PDB file of C-alpha atoms in Angstrom:
ATOM      1  CA  UNK A 512      74.276 130.792  79.390  1.00 44.00           C
ATOM      2  CA  UNK A 513      75.442 128.423  77.335  1.00 51.00           C
ATOM      3  CA  UNK A 514      77.874 125.745  79.797  1.00 58.00           C
ATOM      4  CA  UNK A 515      81.671 126.591  79.606  1.00 67.00           C
ATOM      5  CA  UNK A 516      84.536 123.519  79.254  1.00 86.00           C
ATOM      6  CA  UNK A 517      87.004 126.034  80.851  1.00 90.00           C
ATOM      7  CA  UNK A 518      86.972 129.395  83.584  1.00 91.00           C
ATOM      8  CA  UNK A 519      89.776 131.582  83.966  1.00 91.00           C
ATOM      9  CA  UNK A 520      90.220 134.895  85.729  1.00 91.00           C
ATOM     10  CA  UNK A 521      93.150 137.108  87.335  1.00 94.00           C
ATOM     11  CA  UNK A 522      92.938 140.231  89.213  1.00 95.00           C
ATOM     12  CA  UNK A 523      94.115 142.983  91.772  1.00 97.00           C
ATOM     13  CA  UNK A 524      92.504 142.510  94.728  1.00 97.00           C
ATOM     14  CA  UNK A 525      92.977 143.344  98.785  1.00 98.00           C
ATOM     15  CA  UNK A 526      93.562 140.425 100.669  1.00 97.00           C
ATOM     16  CA  UNK A 527      89.405 141.148 102.114  1.00 98.00           C
ATOM     17  CA  UNK A 528      88.458 140.337  98.415  1.00 97.00           C
ATOM     18  CA  UNK A 529      90.853 137.312  98.368  1.00 97.00           C
ATOM     19  CA  UNK A 530      89.497 135.863 101.331  1.00 97.00           C
ATOM     20  CA  UNK A 531      86.231 136.084 100.111  1.00 97.00           C
ATOM     21  CA  UNK A 532      86.905 133.924  96.729  1.00 96.00           C
ATOM     22  CA  UNK A 533      88.522 131.636  99.198  1.00 97.00           C
ATOM     23  CA  UNK A 534      85.310 131.075 101.411  1.00 97.00           C
ATOM     24  CA  UNK A 535      83.281 130.776  98.315  1.00 97.00           C
ATOM     25  CA  UNK A 536      85.228 127.813  97.088  1.00 97.00           C
ATOM     26  CA  UNK A 537      85.067 126.719 100.542  1.00 96.00           C
ATOM     27  CA  UNK A 538      81.866 126.976 100.381  1.00 97.00           C
ATOM     28  CA  UNK A 539      81.189 125.197  96.690  1.00 97.00           C
ATOM     29  CA  UNK A 540      83.210 122.436  98.208  1.00 96.00           C
ATOM     30  CA  UNK A 541      80.970 122.234 101.178  1.00 95.00           C
ATOM     31  CA  UNK A 542      77.689 122.329  99.118  1.00 96.00           C
ATOM     32  CA  UNK A 543      78.988 119.775  96.069  1.00 96.00           C
ATOM     33  CA  UNK A 544      78.862 122.411  93.411  1.00 97.00           C
ATOM     34  CA  UNK A 545      81.189 125.119  92.236  1.00 96.00           C
ATOM     35  CA  UNK A 546      79.698 127.478  89.654  1.00 95.00           C
ATOM     36  CA  UNK A 547      82.446 129.764  87.576  1.00 94.00           C
ATOM     37  CA  UNK A 548      81.210 132.532  85.499  1.00 91.00           C
ATOM     38  CA  UNK A 549      81.985 136.438  84.638  1.00 84.00           C
ATOM     39  CA  UNK A 550      79.362 138.581  83.132  1.00 78.00           C
ATOM     40  CA  UNK A 551      78.274 138.058  79.388  1.00 75.00           C
ATOM     41  CA  UNK A 552      80.051 134.571  79.358  1.00 76.00           C
ATOM     42  CA  UNK A 553      78.673 130.719  80.354  1.00 84.00           C
ATOM     43  CA  UNK A 554      78.517 128.973  83.629  1.00 91.00           C
ATOM     44  CA  UNK A 555      80.959 126.488  84.351  1.00 93.00           C
ATOM     45  CA  UNK A 556      79.863 124.111  87.069  1.00 94.00           C
ATOM     46  CA  UNK A 557      81.656 121.282  88.926  1.00 96.00           C
ATOM     47  CA  UNK A 558      80.567 118.444  91.300  1.00 95.00           C
ATOM     48  CA  UNK A 559      83.527 118.225  93.819  1.00 95.00           C
ATOM     49  CA  UNK A 560      82.821 114.397  95.637  1.00 91.00           C
ATOM     50  CA  UNK A 561      84.826 111.697  96.675  1.00 88.00           C
ATOM     51  CA  UNK A 562      88.722 111.418  97.434  1.00 89.00           C
ATOM     52  CA  UNK A 563      90.176 114.421  96.018  1.00 92.00           C
ATOM     53  CA  UNK A 564      94.100 115.434  95.288  1.00 93.00           C
ATOM     54  CA  UNK A 565      95.174 119.125  96.805  1.00 95.00           C
ATOM     55  CA  UNK A 566      98.296 120.326  95.550  1.00 96.00           C
ATOM     56  CA  UNK A 567      99.583 122.964  98.171  1.00 96.00           C
ATOM     57  CA  UNK A 568     102.553 125.138  96.551  1.00 97.00           C
ATOM     58  CA  UNK A 569     104.286 128.165  98.042  1.00 97.00           C
ATOM     59  CA  UNK A 570     107.387 130.239  97.164  1.00 98.00           C
ATOM     60  CA  UNK A 571     109.709 133.552  98.157  1.00 98.00           C
ATOM     61  CA  UNK A 572     111.332 134.798  95.517  1.00 97.00           C
ATOM     62  CA  UNK A 573     113.591 138.222  95.631  1.00 96.00           C
ATOM     63  CA  UNK A 574     111.267 139.794  93.753  1.00 97.00           C
ATOM     64  CA  UNK A 575     107.257 138.287  95.240  1.00 97.00           C
ATOM     65  CA  UNK A 576     106.290 135.930  97.307  1.00 97.00           C
ATOM     66  CA  UNK A 577     103.146 133.333  96.267  1.00 97.00           C
ATOM     67  CA  UNK A 578     101.309 130.223  96.820  1.00 97.00           C
ATOM     68  CA  UNK A 579      98.742 128.055  94.606  1.00 97.00           C
ATOM     69  CA  UNK A 580      96.111 125.600  95.897  1.00 96.00           C
ATOM     70  CA  UNK A 581      95.299 123.215  93.305  1.00 97.00           C
ATOM     71  CA  UNK A 582      92.278 120.607  93.916  1.00 96.00           C
ATOM     72  CA  UNK A 583      91.930 117.621  91.704  1.00 95.00           C
ATOM     73  CA  UNK A 584      89.456 114.959  91.712  1.00 93.00           C
ATOM     74  CA  UNK A 585      88.197 112.277  88.996  1.00 90.00           C
ATOM     75  CA  UNK A 586      84.533 112.302  87.792  1.00 88.00           C
ATOM     76  CA  UNK A 587      84.069 108.644  87.924  1.00 83.00           C
ATOM     77  CA  UNK A 588      86.215 107.444  90.442  1.00 74.00           C
ATOM     78  CA  UNK A 589      87.607 104.212  89.008  1.00 75.00           C
ATOM     79  CA  UNK A 590      86.320 100.934  90.938  1.00 76.00           C
ATOM     80  CA  UNK A 591      89.542  99.216  93.359  1.00 73.00           C
ATOM     81  CA  UNK A 592      89.498  95.970  93.649  1.00 77.00           C
ATOM     82  CA  UNK A 593      88.620  94.815  98.420  1.00 79.00           C
ATOM     83  CA  UNK A 594      90.164  91.893  97.919  1.00 84.00           C
ATOM     84  CA  UNK A 595      94.460  91.152  97.614  1.00 81.00           C
ATOM     85  CA  UNK A 596      95.734  89.446  95.376  1.00 82.00           C
ATOM     86  CA  UNK A 597      96.788  85.785  94.761  1.00 86.00           C
ATOM     87  CA  UNK A 598     100.658  85.752  94.950  1.00 86.00           C
ATOM     88  CA  UNK A 599     102.897  82.179  95.087  1.00 89.00           C
ATOM     89  CA  UNK A 600     106.266  82.741  95.962  1.00 84.00           C
TER      90      UNK A 600
END
């Protein structure tokens, strides 16, 4: 299969199916490898590691409720200085 750079999926699922998806994401995070694919499409492989940015949002509108979870990380984390700067005051 060819490699992909983006994966999008949308469906109407029941609570049990959504829990299965969330469990699969959790298992992939613990293994350090997430693979996303659909039938007849290529595979998008992500390698989560290091410090990650987590964003959770939730809303309750008049007609609907929702929550979103977003996780982001750098492929090549930036190196930070381990020494304090010299500051003269």
